[in-house]
PDB file of C-alpha atoms and ligand atoms in Angstrom:
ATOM      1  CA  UNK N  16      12.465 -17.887   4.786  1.00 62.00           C
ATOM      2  CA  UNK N  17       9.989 -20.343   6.133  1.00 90.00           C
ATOM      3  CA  UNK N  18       6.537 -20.863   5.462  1.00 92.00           C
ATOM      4  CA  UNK N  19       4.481 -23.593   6.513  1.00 95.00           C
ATOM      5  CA  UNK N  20       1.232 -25.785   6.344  1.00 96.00           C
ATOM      6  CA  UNK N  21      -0.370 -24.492   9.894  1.00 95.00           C
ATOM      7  CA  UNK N  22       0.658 -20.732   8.652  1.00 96.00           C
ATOM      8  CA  UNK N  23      -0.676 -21.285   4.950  1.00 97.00           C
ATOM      9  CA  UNK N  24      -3.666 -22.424   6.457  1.00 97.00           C
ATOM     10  CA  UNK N  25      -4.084 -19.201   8.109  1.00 97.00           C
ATOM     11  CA  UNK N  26      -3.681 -17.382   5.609  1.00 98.00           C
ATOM     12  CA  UNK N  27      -6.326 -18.937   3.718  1.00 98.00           C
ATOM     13  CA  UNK N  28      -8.730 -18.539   6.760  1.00 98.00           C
ATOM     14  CA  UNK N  29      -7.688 -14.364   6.449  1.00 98.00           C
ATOM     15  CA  UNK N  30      -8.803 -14.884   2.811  1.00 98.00           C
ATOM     16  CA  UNK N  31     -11.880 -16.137   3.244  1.00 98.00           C
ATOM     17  CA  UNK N  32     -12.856 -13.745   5.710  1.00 98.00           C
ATOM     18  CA  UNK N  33     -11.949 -10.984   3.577  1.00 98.00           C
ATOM     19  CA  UNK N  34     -14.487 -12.330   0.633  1.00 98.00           C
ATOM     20  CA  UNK N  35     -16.811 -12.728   3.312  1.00 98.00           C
ATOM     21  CA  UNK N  36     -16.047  -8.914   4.256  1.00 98.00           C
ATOM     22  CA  UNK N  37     -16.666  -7.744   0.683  1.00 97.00           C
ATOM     23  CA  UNK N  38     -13.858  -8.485  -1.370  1.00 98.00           C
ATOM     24  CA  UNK N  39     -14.165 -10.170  -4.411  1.00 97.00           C
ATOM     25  CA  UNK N  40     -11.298  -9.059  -7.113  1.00 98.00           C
ATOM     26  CA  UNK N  41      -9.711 -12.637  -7.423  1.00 98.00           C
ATOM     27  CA  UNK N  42      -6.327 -11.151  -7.626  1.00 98.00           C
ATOM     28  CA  UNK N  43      -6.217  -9.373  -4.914  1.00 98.00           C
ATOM     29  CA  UNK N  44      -7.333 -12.651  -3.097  1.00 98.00           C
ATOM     30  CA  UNK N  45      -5.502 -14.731  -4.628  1.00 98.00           C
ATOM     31  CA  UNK N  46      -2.281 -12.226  -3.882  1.00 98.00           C
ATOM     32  CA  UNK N  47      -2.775 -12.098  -0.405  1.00 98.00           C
ATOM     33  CA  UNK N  48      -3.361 -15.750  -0.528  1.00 98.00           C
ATOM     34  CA  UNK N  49       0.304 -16.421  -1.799  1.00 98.00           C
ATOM     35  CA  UNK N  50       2.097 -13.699   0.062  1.00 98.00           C
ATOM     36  CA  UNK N  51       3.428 -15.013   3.480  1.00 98.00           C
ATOM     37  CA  UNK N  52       2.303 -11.808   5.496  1.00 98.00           C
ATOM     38  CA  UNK N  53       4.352 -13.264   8.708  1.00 98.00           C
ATOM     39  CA  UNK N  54       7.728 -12.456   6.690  1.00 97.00           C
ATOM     40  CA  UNK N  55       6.863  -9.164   6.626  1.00 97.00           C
ATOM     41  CA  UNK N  56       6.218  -8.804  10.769  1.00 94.00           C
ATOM     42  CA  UNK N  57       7.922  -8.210  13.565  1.00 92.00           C
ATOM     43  CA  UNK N  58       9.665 -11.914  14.075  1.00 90.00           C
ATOM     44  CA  UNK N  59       8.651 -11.987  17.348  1.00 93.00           C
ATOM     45  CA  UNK N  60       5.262 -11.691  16.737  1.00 94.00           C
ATOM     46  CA  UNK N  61       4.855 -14.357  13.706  1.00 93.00           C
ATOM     47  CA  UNK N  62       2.028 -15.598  15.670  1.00 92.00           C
ATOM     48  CA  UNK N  63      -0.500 -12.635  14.828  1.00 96.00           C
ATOM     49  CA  UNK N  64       0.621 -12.087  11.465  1.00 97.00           C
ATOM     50  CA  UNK N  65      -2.633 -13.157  10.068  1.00 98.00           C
ATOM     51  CA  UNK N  66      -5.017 -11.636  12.497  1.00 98.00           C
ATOM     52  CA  UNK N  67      -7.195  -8.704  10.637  1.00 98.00           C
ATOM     53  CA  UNK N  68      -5.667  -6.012  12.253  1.00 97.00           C
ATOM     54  CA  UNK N  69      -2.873  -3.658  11.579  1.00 97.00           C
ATOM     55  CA  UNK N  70       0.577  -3.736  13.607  1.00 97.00           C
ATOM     56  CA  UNK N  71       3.399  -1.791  14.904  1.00 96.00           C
ATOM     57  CA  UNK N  72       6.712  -2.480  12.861  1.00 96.00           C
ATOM     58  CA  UNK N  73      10.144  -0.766  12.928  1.00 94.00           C
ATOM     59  CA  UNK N  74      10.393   3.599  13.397  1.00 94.00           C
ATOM     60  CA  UNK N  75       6.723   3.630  14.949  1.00 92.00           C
ATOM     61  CA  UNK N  76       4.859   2.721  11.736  1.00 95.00           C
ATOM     62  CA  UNK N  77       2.160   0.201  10.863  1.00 96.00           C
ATOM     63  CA  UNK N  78       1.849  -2.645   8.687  1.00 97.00           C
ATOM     64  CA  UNK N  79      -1.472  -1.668   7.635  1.00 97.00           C
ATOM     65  CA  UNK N  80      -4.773  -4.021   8.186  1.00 98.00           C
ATOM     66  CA  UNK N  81      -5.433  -6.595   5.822  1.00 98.00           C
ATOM     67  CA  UNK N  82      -8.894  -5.331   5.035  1.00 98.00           C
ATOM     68  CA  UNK N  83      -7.526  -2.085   4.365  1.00 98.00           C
ATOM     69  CA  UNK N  84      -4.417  -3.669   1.959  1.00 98.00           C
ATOM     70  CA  UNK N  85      -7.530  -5.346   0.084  1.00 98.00           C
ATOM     71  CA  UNK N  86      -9.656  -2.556  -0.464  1.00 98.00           C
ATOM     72  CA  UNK N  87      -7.069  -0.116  -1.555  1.00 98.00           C
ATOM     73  CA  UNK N  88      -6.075  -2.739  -4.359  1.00 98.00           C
ATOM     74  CA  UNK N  89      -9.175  -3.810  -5.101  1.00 98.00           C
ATOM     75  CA  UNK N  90     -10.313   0.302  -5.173  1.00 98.00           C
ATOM     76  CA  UNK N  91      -7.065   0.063  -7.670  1.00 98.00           C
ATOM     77  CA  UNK N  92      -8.139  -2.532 -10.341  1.00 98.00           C
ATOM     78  CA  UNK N  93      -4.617  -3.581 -10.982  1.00 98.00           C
ATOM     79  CA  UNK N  94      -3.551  -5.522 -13.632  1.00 97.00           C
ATOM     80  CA  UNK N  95      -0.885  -7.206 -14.807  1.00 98.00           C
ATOM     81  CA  UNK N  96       1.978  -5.415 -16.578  1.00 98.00           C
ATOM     82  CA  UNK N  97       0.694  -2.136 -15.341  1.00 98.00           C
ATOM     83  CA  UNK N  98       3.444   0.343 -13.656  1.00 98.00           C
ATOM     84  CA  UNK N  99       2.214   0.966 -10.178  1.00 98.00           C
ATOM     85  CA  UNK N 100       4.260   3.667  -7.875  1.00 98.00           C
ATOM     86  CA  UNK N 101       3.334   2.883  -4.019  1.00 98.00           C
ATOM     87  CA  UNK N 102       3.932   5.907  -1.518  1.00 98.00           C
ATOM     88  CA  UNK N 103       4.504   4.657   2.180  1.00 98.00           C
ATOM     89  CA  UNK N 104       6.760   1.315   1.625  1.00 98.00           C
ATOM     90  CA  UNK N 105       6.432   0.116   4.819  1.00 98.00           C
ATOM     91  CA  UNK N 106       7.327  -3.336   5.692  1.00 98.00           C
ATOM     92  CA  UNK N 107       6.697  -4.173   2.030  1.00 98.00           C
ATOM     93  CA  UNK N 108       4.132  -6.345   2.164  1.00 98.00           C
ATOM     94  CA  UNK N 109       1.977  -4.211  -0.091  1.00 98.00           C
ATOM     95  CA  UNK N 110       4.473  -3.833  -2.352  1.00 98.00           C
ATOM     96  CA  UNK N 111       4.985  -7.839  -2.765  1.00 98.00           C
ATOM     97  CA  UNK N 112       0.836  -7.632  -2.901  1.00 98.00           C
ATOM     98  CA  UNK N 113       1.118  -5.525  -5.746  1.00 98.00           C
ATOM     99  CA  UNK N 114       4.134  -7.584  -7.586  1.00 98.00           C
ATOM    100  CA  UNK N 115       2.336 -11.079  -6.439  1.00 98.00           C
ATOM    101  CA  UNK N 116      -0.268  -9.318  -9.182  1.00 98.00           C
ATOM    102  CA  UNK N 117       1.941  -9.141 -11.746  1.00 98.00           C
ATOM    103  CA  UNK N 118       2.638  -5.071 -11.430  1.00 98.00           C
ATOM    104  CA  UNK N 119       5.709  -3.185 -12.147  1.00 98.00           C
ATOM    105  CA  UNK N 120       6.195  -1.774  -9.144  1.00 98.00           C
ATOM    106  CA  UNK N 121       7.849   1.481  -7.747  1.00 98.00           C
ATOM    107  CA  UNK N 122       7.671   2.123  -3.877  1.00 98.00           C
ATOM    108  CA  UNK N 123       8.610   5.281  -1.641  1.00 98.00           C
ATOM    109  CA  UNK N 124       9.799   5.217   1.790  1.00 98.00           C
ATOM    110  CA  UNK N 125      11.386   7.937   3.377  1.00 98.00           C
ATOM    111  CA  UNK N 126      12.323   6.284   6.961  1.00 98.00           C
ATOM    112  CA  UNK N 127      16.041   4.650   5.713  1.00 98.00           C
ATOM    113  CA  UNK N 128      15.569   1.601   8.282  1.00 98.00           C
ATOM    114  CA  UNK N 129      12.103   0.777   6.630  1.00 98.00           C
ATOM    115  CA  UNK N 130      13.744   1.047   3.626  1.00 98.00           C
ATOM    116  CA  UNK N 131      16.492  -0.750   4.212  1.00 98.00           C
ATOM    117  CA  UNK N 132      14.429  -3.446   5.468  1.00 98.00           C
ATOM    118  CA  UNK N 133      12.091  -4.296   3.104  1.00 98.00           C
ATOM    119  CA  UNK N 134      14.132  -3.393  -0.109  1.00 98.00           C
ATOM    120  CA  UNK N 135      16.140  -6.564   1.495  1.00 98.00           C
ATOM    121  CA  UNK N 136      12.627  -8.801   2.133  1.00 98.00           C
ATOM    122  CA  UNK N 137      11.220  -8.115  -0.690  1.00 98.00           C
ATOM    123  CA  UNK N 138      14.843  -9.180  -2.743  1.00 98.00           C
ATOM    124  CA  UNK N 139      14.832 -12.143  -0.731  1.00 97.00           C
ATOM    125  CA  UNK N 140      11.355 -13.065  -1.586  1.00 97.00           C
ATOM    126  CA  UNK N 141      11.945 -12.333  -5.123  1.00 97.00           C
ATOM    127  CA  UNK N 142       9.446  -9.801  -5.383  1.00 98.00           C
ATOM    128  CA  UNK N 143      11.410  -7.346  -7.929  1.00 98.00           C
ATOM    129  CA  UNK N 144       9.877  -3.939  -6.754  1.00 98.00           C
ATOM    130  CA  UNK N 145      11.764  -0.858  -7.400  1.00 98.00           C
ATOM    131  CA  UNK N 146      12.528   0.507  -3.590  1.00 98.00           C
ATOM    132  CA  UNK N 147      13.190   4.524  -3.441  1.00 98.00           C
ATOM    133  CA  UNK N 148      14.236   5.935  -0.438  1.00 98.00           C
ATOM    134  CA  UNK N 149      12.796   9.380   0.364  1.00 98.00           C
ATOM    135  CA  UNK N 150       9.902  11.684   0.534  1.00 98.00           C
ATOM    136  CA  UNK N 151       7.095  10.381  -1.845  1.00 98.00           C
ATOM    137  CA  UNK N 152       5.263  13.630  -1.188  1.00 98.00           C
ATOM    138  CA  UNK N 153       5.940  14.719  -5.027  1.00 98.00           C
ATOM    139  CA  UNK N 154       5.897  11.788  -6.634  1.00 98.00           C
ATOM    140  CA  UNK N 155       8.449  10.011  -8.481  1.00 98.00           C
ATOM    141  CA  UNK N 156       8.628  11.951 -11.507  1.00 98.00           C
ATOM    142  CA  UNK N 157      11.610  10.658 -12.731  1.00 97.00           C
ATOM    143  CA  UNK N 158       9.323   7.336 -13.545  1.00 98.00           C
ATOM    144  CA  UNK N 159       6.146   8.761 -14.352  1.00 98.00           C
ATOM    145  CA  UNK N 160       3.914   7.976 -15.941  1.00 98.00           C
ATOM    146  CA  UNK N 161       2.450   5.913 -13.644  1.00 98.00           C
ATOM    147  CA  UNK N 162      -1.087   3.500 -14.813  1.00 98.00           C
ATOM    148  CA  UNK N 163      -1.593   3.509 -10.894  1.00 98.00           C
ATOM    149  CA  UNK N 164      -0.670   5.317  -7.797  1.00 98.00           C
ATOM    150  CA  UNK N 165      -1.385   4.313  -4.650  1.00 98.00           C
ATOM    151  CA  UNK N 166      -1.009   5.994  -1.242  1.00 98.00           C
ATOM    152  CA  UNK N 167      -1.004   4.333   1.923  1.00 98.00           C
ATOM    153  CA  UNK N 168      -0.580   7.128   4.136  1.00 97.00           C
ATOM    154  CA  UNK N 169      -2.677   9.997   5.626  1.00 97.00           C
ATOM    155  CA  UNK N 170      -2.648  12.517   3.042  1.00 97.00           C
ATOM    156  CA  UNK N 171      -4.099  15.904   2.355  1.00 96.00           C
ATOM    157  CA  UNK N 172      -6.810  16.136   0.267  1.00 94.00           C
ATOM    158  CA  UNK N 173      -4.934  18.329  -2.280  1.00 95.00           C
ATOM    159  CA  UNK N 174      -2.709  15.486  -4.772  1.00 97.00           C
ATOM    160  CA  UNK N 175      -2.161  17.644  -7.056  1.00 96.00           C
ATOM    161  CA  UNK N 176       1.032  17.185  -8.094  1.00 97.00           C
ATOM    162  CA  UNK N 177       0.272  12.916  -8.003  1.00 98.00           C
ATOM    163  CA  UNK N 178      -2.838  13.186 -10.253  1.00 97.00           C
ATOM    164  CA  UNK N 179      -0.844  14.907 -13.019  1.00 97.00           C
ATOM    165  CA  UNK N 180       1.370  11.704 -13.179  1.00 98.00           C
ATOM    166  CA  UNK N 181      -1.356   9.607 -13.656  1.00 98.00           C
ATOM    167  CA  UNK N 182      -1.460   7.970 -17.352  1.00 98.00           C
ATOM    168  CA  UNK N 183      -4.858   8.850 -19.088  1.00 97.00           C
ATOM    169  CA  UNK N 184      -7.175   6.518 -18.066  1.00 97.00           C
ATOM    170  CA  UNK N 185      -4.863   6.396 -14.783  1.00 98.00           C
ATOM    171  CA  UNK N 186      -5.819   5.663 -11.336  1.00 98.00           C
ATOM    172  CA  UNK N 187      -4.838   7.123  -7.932  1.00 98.00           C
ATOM    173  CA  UNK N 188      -6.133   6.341  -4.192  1.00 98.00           C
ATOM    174  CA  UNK N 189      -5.259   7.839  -1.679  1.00 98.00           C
ATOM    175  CA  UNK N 190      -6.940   8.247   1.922  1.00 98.00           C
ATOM    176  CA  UNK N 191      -7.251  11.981   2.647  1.00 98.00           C
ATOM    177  CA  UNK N 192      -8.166  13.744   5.671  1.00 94.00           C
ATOM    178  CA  UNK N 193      -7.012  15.160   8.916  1.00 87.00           C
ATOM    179  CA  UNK N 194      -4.875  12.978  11.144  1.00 81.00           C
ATOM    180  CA  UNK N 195      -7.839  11.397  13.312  1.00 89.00           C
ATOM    181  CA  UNK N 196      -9.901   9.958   9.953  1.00 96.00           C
ATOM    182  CA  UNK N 197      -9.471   9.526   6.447  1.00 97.00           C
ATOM    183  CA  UNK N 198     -12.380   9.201   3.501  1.00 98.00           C
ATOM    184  CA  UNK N 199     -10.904   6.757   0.701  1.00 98.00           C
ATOM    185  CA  UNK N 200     -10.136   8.818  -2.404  1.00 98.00           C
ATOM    186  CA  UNK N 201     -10.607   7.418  -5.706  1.00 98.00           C
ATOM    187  CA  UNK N 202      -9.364  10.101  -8.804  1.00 98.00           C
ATOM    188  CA  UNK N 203      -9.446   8.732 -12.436  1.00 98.00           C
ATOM    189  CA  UNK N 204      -7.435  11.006 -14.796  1.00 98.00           C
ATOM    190  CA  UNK N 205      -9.939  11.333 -18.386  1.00 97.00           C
ATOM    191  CA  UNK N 206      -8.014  12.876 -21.072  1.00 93.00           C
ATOM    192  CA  UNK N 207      -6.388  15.666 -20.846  1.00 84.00           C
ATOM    193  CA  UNK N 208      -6.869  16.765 -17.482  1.00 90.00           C
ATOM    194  CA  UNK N 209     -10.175  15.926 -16.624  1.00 96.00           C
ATOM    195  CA  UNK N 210     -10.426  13.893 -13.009  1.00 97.00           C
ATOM    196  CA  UNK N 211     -13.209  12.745 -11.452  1.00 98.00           C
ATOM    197  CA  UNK N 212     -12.688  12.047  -7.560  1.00 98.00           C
ATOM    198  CA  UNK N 213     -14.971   9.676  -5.719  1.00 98.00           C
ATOM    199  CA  UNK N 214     -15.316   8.808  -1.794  1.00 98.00           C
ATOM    200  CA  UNK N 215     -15.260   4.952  -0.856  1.00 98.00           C
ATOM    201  CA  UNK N 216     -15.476   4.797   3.327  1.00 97.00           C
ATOM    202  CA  UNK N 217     -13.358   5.954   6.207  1.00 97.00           C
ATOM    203  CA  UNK N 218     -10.035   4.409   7.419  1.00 97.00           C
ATOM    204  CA  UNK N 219      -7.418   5.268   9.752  1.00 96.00           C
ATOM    205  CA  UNK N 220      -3.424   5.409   8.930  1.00 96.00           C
ATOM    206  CA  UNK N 221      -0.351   7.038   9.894  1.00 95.00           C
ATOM    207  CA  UNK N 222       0.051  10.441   8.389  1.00 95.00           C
ATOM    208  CA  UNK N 223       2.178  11.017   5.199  1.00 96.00           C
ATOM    209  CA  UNK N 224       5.046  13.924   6.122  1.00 96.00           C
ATOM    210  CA  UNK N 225       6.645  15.586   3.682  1.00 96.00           C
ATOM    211  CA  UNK N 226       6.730  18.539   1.034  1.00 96.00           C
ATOM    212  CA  UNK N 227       3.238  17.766  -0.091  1.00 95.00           C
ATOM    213  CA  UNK N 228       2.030  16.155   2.868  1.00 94.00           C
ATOM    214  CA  UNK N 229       1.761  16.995   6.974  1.00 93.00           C
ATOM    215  CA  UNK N 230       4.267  18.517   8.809  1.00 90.00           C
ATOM    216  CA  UNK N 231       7.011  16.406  11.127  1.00 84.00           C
ATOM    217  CA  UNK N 232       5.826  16.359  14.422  1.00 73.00           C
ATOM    218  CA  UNK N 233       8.402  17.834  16.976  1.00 56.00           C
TER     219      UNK N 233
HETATM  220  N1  LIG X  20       2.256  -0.137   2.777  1.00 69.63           N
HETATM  221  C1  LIG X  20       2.857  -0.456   4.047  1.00 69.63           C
HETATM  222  C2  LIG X  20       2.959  -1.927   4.294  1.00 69.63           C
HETATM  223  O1  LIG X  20       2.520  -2.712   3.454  1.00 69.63           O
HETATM  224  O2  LIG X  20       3.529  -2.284   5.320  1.00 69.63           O
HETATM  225  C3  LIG X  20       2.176   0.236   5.217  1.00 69.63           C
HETATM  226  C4  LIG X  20       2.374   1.678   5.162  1.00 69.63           C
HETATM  227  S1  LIG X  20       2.354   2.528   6.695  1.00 69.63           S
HETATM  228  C5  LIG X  20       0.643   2.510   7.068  1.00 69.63           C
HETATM  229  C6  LIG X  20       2.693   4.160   6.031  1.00 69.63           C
HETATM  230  C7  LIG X  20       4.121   4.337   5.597  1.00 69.63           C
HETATM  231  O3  LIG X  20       4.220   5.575   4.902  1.00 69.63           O
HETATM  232  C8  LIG X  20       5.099   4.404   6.764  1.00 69.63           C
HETATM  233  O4  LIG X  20       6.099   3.439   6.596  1.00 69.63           O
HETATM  234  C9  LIG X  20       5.652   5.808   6.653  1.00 69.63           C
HETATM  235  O5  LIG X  20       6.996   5.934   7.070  1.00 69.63           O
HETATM  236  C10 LIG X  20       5.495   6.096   5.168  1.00 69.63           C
HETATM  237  N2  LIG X  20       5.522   7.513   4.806  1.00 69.63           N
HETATM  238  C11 LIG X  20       5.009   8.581   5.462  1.00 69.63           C
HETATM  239  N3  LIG X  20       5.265   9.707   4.786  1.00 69.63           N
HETATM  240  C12 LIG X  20       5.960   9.350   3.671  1.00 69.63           C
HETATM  241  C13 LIG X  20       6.512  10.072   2.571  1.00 69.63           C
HETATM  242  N4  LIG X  20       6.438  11.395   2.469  1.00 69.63           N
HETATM  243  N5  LIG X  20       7.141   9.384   1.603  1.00 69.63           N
HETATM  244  C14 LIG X  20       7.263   8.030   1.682  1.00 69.63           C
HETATM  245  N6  LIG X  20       6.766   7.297   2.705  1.00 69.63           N
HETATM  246  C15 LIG X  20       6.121   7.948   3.684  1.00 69.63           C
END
């Protein structure tokens, strides 16, 4: 696993740009300033790695933007210690994000290869997230609950069943939508079940399929 003083350097340059763009939680820079995004790319294309822009990776899926990776964690206010479920695995480079914080971390893919691959990066790198394989439509239940949940696919606006394994005082976001846009979701469980939802700009992913989610395409 190399890394290396030209690549660092880029790195740092994506950093700065994404303080410049706005973001200004410390550990979410900081994070993405110690997590060597190029490990998590295609290996062919190393050289665009850290580039502000989101890329195709294995079973026609993105690793998402690194604006968009910022915002969602910054929207999260994660902090160390706190158990974090991610649905939409990836590449993993969230999920390392997220454990570079200090997180316990849970993540859902249901695409095996994905899976497969970054339950093996992320090992390798020594980032000690918790990699499910399967449809993160419902949750994870089993692990709930959760301080924050985190969605980084296209979801319906209805997260029902994901807001009620939120911890009180728990936090969710999620981008919801039709396939073409998303708005940002932001729900904060009160006590009890009181949850206030806010909107926080529009983004574009790939659409969560599942149970609770969009249909498979044919
Ligand atoms: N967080 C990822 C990263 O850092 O590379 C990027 C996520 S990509 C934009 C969305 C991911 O969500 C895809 O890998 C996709 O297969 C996954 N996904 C879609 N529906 C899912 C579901 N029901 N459960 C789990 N993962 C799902």
């Amino acid at each position: 696993m190399t890394d290396s003083l030209k690549l660092k350097g880029l790195r740092k340059r994506l950093v700065d740009d994404l303080h410049r763009k706005g973001i200004n939680d410390l550990k979410v820079l900081q994070a993405m300033n110690a997590v060597p995004r190029h490990l998590f790319f295609p290996s062919d294309f190393i050289s665009r790695a850290y580039e502000d822009a989101a890329f195709p990776i294995e079973a026609d899926q993105t690793i998402s933007q690194p604006f968009t990776v910022a915002f969602q964690t910054q929207l999260l206010d994660v902090n160390p210690g706190m158990r974090v479920l991610e649905i939409g695995t990836g590449s993993g480079y969230q999920a390392a994000v997220l454990c570079q914080i200090g997180a316990i971390v849970y993540t859902i893919e249901r695409h095996e290869l994905l899976y497969r691959t970054s339950s093996k990066k992320l090992s390798e790198l020594g980032y000690a997230a918790h990699c499910i394989w399967g449809d993160g439509t419902g949750g994870a239940p089993k692990y709930a609950p959760f301080d924050r949940i985190l969605v980084t696919a296209a979801s319906p606006e209805d997260v029902g069943v994901l807001e009620l394994q939120l911890k009180e005082g728990g936090k969710l976001v999620v981008p919801v939508g039709d396939k073409n846009v998303q708005r940002m979701m932001l729900v904060e469980r009160g006590v009890e079940n009181n949850f206030t939802r806010t909107f926080h700009g529009e983004f574009k992913f790939v659409p969560l399929v599942g149970k609770y989610g969009w249909k498979p395409e044919i």
